[in-house]
Coordinates of C-alpha atoms and ligand atoms in Angstrom, one line a residue:
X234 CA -25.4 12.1 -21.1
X235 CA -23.2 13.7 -18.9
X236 CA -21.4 12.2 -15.7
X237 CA -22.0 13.4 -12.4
X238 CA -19.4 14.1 -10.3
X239 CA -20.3 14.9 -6.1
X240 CA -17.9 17.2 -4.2
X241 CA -17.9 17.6 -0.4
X242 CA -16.7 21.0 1.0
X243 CA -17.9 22.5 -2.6
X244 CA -17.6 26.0 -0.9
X245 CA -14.1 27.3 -1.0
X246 CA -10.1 26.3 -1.7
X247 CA -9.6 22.7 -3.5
X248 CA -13.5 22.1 -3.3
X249 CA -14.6 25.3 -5.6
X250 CA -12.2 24.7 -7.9
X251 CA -12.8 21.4 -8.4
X252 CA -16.4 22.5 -9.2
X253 CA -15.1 24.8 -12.1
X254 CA -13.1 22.0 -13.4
X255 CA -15.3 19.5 -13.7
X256 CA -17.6 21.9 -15.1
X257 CA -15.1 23.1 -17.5
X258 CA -15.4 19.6 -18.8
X259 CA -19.4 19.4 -19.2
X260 CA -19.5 17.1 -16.0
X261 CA -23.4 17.8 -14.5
X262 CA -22.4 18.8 -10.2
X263 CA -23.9 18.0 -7.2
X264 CA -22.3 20.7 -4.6
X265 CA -22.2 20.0 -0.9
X266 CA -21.3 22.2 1.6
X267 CA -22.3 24.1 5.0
X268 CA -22.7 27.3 3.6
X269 CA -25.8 27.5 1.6
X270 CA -25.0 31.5 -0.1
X271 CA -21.3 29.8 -1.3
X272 CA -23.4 27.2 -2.7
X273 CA -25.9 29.2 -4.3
X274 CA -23.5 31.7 -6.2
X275 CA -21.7 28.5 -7.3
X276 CA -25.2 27.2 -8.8
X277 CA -25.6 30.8 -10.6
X278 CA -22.4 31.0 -12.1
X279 CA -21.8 27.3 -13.0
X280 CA -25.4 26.8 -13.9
X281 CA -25.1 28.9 -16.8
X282 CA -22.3 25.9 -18.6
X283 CA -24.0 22.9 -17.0
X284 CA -26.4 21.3 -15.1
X285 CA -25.6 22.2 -11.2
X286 CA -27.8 20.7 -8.2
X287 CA -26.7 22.3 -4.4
X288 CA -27.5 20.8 -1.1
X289 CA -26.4 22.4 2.4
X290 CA -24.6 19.1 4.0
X291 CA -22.6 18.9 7.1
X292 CA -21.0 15.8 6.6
X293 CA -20.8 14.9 10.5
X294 CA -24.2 14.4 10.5
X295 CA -24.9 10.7 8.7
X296 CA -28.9 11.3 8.9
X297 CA -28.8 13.9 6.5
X298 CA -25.6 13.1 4.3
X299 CA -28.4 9.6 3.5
X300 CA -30.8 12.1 3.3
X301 CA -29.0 14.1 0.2
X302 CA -28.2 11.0 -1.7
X303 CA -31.9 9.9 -1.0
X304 CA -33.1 13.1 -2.7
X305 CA -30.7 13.5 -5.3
X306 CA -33.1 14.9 -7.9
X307 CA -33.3 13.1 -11.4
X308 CA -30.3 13.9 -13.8
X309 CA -28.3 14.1 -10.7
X310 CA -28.3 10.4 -9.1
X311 CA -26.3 8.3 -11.0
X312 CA -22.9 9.6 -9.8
X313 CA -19.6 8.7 -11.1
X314 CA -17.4 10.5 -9.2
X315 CA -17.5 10.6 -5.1
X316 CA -14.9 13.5 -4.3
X317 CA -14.3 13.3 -0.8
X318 CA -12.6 16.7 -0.1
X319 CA -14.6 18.5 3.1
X320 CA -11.8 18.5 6.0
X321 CA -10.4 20.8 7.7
X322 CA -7.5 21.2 10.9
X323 CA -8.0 23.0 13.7
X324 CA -5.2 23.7 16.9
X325 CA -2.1 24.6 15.4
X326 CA -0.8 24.2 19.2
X327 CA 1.2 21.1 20.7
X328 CA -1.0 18.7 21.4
X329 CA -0.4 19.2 25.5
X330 CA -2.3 22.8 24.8
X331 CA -5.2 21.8 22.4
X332 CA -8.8 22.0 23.5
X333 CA -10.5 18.0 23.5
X334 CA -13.0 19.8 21.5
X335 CA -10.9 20.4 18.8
X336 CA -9.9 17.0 18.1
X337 CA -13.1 15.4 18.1
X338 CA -14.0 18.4 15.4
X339 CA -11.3 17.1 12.9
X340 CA -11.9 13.1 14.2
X341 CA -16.0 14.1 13.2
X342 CA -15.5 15.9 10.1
X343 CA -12.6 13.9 8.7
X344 CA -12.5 10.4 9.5
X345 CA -16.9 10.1 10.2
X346 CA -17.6 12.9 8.3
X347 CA -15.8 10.9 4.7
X348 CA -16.9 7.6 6.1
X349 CA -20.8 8.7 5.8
X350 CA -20.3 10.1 2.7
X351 CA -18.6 7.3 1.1
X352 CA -20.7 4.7 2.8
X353 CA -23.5 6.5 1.2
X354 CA -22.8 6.8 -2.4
X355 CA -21.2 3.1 -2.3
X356 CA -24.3 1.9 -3.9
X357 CA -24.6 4.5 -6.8
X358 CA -20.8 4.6 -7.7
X359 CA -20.6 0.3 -7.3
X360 CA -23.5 0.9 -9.8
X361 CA -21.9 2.9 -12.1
X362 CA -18.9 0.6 -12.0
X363 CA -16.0 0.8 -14.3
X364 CA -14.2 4.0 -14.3
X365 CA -16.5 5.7 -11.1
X366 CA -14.2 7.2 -8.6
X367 CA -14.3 8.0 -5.3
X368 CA -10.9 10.7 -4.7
X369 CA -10.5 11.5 -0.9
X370 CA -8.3 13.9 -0.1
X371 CA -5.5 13.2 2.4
X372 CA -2.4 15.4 3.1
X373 CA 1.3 14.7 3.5
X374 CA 0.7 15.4 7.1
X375 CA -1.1 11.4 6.9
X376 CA 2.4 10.5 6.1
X377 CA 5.0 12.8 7.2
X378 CA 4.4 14.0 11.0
X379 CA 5.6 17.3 12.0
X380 CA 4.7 20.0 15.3
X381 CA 0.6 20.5 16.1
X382 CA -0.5 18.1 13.9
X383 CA -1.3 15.7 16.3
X384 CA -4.9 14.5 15.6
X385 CA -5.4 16.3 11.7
X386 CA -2.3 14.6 10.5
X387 CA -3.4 11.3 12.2
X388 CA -7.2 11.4 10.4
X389 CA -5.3 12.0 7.0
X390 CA -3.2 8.6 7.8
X391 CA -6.8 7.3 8.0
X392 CA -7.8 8.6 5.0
X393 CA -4.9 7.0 2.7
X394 CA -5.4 3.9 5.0
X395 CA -9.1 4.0 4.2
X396 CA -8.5 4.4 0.6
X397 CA -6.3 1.4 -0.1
X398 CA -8.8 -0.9 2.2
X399 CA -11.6 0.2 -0.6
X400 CA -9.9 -0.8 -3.4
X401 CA -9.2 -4.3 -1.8
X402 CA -12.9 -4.7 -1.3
X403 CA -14.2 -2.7 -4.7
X404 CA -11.9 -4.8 -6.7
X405 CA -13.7 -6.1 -9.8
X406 CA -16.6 -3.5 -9.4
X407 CA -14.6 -1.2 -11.5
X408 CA -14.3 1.5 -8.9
X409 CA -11.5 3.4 -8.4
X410 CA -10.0 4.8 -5.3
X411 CA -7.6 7.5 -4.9
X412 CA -5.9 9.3 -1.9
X413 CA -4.8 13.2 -2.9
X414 CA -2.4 13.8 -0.6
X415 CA -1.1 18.0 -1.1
X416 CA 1.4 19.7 0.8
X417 CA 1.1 23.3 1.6
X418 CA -1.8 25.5 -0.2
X419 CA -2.7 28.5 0.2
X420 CA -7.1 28.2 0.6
X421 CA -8.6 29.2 4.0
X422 CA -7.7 26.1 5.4
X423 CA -5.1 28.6 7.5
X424 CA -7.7 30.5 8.5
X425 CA -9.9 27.9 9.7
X426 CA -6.7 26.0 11.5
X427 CA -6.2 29.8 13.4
X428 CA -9.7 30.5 13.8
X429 CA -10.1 33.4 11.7
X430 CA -6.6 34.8 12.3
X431 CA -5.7 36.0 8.7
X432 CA -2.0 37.8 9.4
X433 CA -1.3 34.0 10.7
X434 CA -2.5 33.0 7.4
X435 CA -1.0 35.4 5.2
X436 CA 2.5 34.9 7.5
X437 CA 2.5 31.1 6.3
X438 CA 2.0 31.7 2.7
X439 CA 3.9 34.6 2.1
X440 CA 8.1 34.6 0.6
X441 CA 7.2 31.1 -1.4
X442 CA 5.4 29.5 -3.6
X443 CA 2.2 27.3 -2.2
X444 CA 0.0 25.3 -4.6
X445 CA -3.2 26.4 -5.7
X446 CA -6.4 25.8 -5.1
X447 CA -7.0 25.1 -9.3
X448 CA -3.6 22.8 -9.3
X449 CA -5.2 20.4 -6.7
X450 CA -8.3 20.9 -8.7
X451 CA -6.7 20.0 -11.9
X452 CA -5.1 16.6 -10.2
X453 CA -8.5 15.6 -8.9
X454 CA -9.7 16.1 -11.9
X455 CA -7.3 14.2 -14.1
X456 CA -7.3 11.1 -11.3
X457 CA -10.9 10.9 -12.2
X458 CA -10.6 11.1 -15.7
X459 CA -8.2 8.9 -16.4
X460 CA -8.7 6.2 -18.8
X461 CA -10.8 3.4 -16.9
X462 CA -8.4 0.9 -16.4
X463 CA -5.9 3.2 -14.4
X464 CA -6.0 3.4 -10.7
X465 CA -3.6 6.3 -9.2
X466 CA -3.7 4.7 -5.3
X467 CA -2.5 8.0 -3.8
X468 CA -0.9 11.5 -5.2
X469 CA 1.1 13.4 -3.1
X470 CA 2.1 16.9 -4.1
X471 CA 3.9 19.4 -3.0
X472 CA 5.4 23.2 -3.9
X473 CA 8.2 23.1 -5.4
X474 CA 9.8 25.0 -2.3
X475 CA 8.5 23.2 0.1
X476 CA 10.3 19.6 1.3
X477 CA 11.4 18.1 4.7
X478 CA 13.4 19.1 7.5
X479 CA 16.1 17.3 9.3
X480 CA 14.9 15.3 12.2
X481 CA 14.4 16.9 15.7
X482 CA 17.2 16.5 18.6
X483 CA 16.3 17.6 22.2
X484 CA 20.0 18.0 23.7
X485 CA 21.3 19.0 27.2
Ligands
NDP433 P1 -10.9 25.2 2.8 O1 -11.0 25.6 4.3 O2 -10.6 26.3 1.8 O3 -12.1 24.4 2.4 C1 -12.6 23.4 3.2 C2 -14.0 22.9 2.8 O4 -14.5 21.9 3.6 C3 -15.0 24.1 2.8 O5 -15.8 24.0 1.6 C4 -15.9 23.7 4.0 O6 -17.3 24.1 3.7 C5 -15.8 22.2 4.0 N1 -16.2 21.6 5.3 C6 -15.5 21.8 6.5 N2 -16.2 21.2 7.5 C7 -17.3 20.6 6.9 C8 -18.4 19.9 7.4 N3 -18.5 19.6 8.7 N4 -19.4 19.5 6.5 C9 -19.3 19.8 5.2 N5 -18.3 20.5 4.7 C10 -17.3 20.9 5.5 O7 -9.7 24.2 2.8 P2 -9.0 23.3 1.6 O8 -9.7 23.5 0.3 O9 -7.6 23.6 1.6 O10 -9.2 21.9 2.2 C11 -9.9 20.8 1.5 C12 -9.4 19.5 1.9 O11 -8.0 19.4 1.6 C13 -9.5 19.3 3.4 O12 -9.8 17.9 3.6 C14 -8.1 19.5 3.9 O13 -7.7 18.8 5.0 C15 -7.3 19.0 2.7 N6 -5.9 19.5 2.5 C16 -5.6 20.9 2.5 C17 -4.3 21.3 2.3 C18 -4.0 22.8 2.3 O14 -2.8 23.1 2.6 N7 -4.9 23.7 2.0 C19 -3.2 20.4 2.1 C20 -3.6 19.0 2.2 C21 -4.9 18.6 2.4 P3 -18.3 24.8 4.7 O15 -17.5 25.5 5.8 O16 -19.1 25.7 3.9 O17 -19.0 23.6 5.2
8X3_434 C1 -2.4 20.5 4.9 C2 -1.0 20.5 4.6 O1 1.3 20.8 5.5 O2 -0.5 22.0 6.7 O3 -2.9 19.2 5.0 O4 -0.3 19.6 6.9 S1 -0.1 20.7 6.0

């Protein structure tokens, strides 16, 4: 039988194309998302190579992230792989000029938003045991701090902080747990940080060389696939072009 693997934020950049990987590789997929029509052309096209089950999910909202996993129709409950990958930032802006709003947006979708999804789906993947994995994805900005990232870099420092905590506690059930921590790719993750401003998002990516959508897919993808006795504990990648920047000096 085929393993199941669940992906949050199944509807565009690292999400999608983690979706066409895993079904690339007969894995049966249970697609989350807010945006039901995303979902649905994923189901037709991906349908046709393997068994696909979609479910509109905002992950803020615990009730109904139980709610999925409680209906998780049969073929589709035993799942082996949790891919915690719905996030977003929002507020370019130093953090003096960002709305309150904003930050409890990133605080609700990434910190509570992969809490109730993991939380969740402990159970199933505990159940499935050796080689399950649960794969959040972090960012460098959990690590390396920079301008306006303020709260969305400080929820990916949760994220990696979160992920070595599981695998203290999920050691000897088999489970794996990995942080994916990318650097710059071009998805509409800009947009979404702009608010829909796509010459600010074309701006960022253009003259270099982001990452993918499908090379982030492909390392989520090869974290959970690894033979079962391997543990990646976090991946950061980056573009080739991109790296760090000397540090900052206010002078007179
Ligand atoms: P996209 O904006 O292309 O995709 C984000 C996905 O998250 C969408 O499918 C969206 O689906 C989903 N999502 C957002 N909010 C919610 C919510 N409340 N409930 C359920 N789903 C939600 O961005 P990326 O693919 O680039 O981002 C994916 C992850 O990777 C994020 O966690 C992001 O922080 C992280 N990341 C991105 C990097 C980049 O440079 N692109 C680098 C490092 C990390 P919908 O709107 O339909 O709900
Ligand atoms: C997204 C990558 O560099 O914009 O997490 O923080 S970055």
């Amino acid at each position: 039988m085929s393993k199941i693997v669940f992906i949050t934020g199944a509807t565009s950049g690292f999400g999608r194309a983690a979706a066409r990987r895993f079904a690339a590789d007969g894995w049966s997929l249970v697609l989350t998302g807010r945006r039901m029509e995303r979902l649905q052309e994923l189901q037709d096209d991906l349908g046709r190579q393997v068994p696909v089950h979609i479910a509109a999910l905002d992950v803020r909202d615990a009730e109904a992230v139980q709610q999925v996993v409680a209906e998780l129709p049969e073929g589709f409950r035993q799942v082996h792989a949790l891919i915690n990958n719905a996030g977003l930032a929002l507020a370019p802006q130093a953090a003096q000029q960002v709305d309150l709003a904003d930050w409890h947006t990133m605080i609700d979708t990434n910190i509570k938003g992969l809490v109730n999804v993991t939380h969740a789906l402990l159970p199933t993947l505990i159940a499935s045991g050796r080689g399950a994995s649960i794969v959040n994805l972090g960012s460098v900005a959990g690590q390396w701090p920079y301008p306006g990232s303020h709260v969305y870099g400080a929820s990916k420092a949760f994220v990696q902080q979160f992920s070595y905590n599981l695998r203290c506690d999920l050691q000897g059930t088999g489970v794996r747990v990995t942080d994916i921590a990318p650097g710059m790719a071009e998805t509409e993750f800009t947009l979404v940080r702009t608010k829909g401003d796509q010459a600010a998002s074309d701006r960022l990516y253009r003259g270099t060389e982001p990452l993918s959508a499908e090379d982030i897919a492909e390392q989520i993808f090869y974290v959970a696939s690894l033979p079962e006795h391997i543990n990646i504990n976090r991946l950061e990648v980056m573009p080739t072009r991109q790296a760090w920047s000397p540090f900052a000096v206010d002078r007179d």
